[in-house]
mmCIF file of C-alpha atoms in Angstrom:
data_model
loop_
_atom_site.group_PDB
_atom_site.id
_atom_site.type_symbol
_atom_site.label_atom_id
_atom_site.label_comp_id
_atom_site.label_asym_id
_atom_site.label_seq_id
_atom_site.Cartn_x
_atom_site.Cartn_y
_atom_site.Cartn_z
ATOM 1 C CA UNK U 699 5.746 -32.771 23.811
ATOM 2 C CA UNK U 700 4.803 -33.521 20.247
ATOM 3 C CA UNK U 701 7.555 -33.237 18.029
ATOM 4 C CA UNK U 702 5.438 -30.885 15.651
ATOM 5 C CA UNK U 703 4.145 -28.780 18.298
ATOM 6 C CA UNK U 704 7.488 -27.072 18.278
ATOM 7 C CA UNK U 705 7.387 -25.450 15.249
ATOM 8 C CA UNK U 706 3.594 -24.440 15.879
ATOM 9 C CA UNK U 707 3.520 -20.897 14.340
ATOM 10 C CA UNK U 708 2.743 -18.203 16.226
ATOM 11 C CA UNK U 709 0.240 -15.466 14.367
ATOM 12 C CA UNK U 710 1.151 -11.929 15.432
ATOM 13 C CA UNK U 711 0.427 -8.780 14.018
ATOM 14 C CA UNK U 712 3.681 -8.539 12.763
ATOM 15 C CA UNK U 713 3.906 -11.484 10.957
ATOM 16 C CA UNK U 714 0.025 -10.998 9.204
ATOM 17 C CA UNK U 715 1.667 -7.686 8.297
ATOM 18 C CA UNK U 716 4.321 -8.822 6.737
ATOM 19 C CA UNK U 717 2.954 -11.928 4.784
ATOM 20 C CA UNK U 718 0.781 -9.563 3.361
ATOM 21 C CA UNK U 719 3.442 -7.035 2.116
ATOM 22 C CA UNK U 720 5.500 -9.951 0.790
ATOM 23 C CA UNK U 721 2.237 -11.428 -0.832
ATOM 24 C CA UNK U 722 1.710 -7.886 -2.416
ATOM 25 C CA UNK U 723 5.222 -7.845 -3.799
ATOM 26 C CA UNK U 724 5.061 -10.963 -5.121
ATOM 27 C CA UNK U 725 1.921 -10.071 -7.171
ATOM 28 C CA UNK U 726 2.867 -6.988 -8.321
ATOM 29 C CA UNK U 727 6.602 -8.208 -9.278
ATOM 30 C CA UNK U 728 4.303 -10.706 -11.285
ATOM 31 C CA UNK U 729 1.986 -8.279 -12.965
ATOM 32 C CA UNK U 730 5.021 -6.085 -13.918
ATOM 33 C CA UNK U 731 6.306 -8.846 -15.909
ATOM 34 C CA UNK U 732 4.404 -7.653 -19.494
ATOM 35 C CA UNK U 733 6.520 -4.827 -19.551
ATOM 36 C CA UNK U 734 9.967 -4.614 -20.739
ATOM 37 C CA UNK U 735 11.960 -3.978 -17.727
ATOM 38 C CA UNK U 736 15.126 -2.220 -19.425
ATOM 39 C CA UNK U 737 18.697 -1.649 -18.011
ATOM 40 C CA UNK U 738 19.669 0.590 -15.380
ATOM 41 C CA UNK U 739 21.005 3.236 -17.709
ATOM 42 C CA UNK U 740 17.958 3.400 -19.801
ATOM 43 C CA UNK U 741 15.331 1.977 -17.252
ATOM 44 C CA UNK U 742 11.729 0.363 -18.543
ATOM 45 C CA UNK U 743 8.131 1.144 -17.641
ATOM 46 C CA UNK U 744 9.134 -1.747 -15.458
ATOM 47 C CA UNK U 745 11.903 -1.112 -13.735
ATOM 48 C CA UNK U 746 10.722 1.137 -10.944
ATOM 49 C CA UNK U 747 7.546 -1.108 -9.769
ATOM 50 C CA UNK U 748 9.805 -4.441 -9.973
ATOM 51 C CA UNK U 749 12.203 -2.707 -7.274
ATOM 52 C CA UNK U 750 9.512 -1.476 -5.381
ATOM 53 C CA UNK U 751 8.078 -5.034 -5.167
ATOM 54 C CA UNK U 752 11.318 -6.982 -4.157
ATOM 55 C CA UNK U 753 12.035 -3.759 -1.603
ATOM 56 C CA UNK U 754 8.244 -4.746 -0.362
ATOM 57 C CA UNK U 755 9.328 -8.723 -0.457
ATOM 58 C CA UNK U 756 12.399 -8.244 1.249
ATOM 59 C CA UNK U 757 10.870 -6.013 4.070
ATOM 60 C CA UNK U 758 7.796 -8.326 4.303
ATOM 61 C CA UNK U 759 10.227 -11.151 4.552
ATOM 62 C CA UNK U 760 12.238 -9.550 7.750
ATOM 63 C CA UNK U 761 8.990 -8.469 9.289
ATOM 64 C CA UNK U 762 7.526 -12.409 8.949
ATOM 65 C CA UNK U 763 11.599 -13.330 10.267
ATOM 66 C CA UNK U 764 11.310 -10.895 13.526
ATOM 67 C CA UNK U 765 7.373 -11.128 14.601
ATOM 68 C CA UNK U 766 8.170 -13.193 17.625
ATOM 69 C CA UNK U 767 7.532 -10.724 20.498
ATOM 70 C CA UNK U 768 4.844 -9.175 18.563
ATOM 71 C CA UNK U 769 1.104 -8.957 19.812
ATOM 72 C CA UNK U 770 -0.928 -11.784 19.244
ATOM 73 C CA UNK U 771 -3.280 -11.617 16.257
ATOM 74 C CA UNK U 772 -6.564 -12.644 18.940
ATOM 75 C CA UNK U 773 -5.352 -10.206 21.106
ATOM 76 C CA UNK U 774 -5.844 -7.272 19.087
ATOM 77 C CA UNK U 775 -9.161 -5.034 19.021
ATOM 78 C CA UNK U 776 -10.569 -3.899 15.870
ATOM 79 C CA UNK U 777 -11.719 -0.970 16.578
ATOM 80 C CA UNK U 778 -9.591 0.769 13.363
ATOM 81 C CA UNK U 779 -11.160 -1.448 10.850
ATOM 82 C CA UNK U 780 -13.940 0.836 9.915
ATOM 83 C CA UNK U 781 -10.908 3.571 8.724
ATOM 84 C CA UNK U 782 -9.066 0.685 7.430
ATOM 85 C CA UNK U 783 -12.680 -0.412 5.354
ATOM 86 C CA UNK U 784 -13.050 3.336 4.284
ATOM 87 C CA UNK U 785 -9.429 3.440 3.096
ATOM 88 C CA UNK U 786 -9.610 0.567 0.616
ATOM 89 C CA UNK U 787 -12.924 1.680 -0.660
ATOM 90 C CA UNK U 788 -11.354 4.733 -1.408
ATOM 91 C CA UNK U 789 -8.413 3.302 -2.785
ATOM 92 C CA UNK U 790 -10.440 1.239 -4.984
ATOM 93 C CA UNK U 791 -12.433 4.055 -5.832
ATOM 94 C CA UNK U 792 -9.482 5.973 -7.027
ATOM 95 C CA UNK U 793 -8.054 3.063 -8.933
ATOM 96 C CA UNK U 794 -11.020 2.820 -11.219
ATOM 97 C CA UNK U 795 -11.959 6.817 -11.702
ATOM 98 C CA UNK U 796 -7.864 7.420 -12.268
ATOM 99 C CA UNK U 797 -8.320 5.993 -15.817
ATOM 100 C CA UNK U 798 -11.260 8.055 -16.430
ATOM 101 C CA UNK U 799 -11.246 10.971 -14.766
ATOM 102 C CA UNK U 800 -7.100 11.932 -15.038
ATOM 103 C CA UNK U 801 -5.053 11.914 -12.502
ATOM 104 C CA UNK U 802 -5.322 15.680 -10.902
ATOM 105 C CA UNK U 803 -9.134 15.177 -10.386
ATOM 106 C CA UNK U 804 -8.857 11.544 -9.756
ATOM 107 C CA UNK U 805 -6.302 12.527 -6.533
ATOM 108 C CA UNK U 806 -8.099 15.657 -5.417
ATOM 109 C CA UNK U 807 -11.253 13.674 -4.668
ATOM 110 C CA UNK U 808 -9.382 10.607 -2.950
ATOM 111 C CA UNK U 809 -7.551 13.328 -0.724
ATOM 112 C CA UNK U 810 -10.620 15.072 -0.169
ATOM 113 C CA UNK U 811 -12.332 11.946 0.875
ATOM 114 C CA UNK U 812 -9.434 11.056 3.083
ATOM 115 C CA UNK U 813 -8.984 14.076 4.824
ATOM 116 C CA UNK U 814 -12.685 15.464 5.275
ATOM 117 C CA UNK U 815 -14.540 11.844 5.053
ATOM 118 C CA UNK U 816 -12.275 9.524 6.722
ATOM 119 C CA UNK U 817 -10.117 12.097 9.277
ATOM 120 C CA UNK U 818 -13.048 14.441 9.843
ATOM 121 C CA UNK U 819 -11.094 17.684 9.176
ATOM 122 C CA UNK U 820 -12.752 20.635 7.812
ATOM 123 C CA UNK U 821 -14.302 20.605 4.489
ATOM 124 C CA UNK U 822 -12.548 23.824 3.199
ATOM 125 C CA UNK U 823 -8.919 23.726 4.427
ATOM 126 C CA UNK U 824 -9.325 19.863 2.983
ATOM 127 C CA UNK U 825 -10.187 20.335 -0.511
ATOM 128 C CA UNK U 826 -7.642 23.748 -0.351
ATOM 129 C CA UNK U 827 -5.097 20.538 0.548
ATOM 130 C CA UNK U 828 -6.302 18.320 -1.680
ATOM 131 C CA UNK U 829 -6.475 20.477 -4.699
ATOM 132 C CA UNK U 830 -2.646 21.790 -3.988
ATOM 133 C CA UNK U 831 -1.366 18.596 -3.476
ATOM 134 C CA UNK U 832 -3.175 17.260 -6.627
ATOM 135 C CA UNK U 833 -2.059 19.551 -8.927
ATOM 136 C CA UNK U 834 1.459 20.183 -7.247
ATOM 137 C CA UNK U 835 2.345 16.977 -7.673
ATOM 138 C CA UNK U 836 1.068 16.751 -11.001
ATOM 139 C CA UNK U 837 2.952 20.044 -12.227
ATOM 140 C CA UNK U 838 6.046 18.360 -10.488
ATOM 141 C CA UNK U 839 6.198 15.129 -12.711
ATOM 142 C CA UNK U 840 4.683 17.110 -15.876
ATOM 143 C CA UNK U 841 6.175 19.998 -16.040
ATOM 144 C CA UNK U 842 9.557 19.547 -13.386
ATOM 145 C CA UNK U 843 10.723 16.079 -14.056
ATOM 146 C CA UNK U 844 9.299 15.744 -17.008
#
């Protein structure tokens, strides 16, 4: 035996997974870096986005630590990529309409998209959803928390 060969890494799902969430944490913990972070009594813009991007590191880092006696990244089909495809487009879709089309109309059409488009459920009880949701949570941060 080679004395390399037994540290050979071992791609699973698990571990992919997880490099990426700790990759995304890392880049958004260094985007969030131009704004003033704060203190914990009187939090920043932030404050909120660095914790969520450690929480993502840490998480990312455990899932990369434990992804032994996960599946084998050859092994797995792909038949789910096409919803995984659809979802980023959408995602990205919403990202660049959310600065110019607001945030209730900019959510109501990535919700309908989701649910009618990418689920196949039906068109009216989806955009009934996706207008509620839309506007609920907007009147909940606007008008409830202020």
């Amino acid at each position: 035996m080679q004395p390399l060969q037994r540290f050979r890494i071992r791609l699973t799902a698990d571990g992919v997974a997880g490099l990426a969430l700790f990759l995304f944490g890392a880049i958004a913990l260094f985007e969030s870096r131009a704004l003033p972070i704060g203190t914990l009594r009187h939090p920043g813009p932030a404050y909120f986005p660095a914790a969520l991007a450690i929480a993502l590191m840490g998480f990312g880092a455990f899932l990369v630590a434990f992804s032994g006696k996960g599946a084998n990244l050859r092994e797995i089909g792909w038949e789910e990529a096409r919803y995984a495809f659809l979802i980023a487009l959408g995602a990205a879709a919403a990202i660049y309409l959310l600065e110019h089309a607001g945030y209730v109309i900019t959510m109501a059409a990535l919700l309908l998209y989701l649910l009618a488009i990418v689920a196949g459920r039906h068109w009216a009880v989806s955009a009934l959803a996706a207008v509620a949701l839309a506007a609920g949570t907007f009147a909940l941060f606007d008008m409830g928390l202020r």
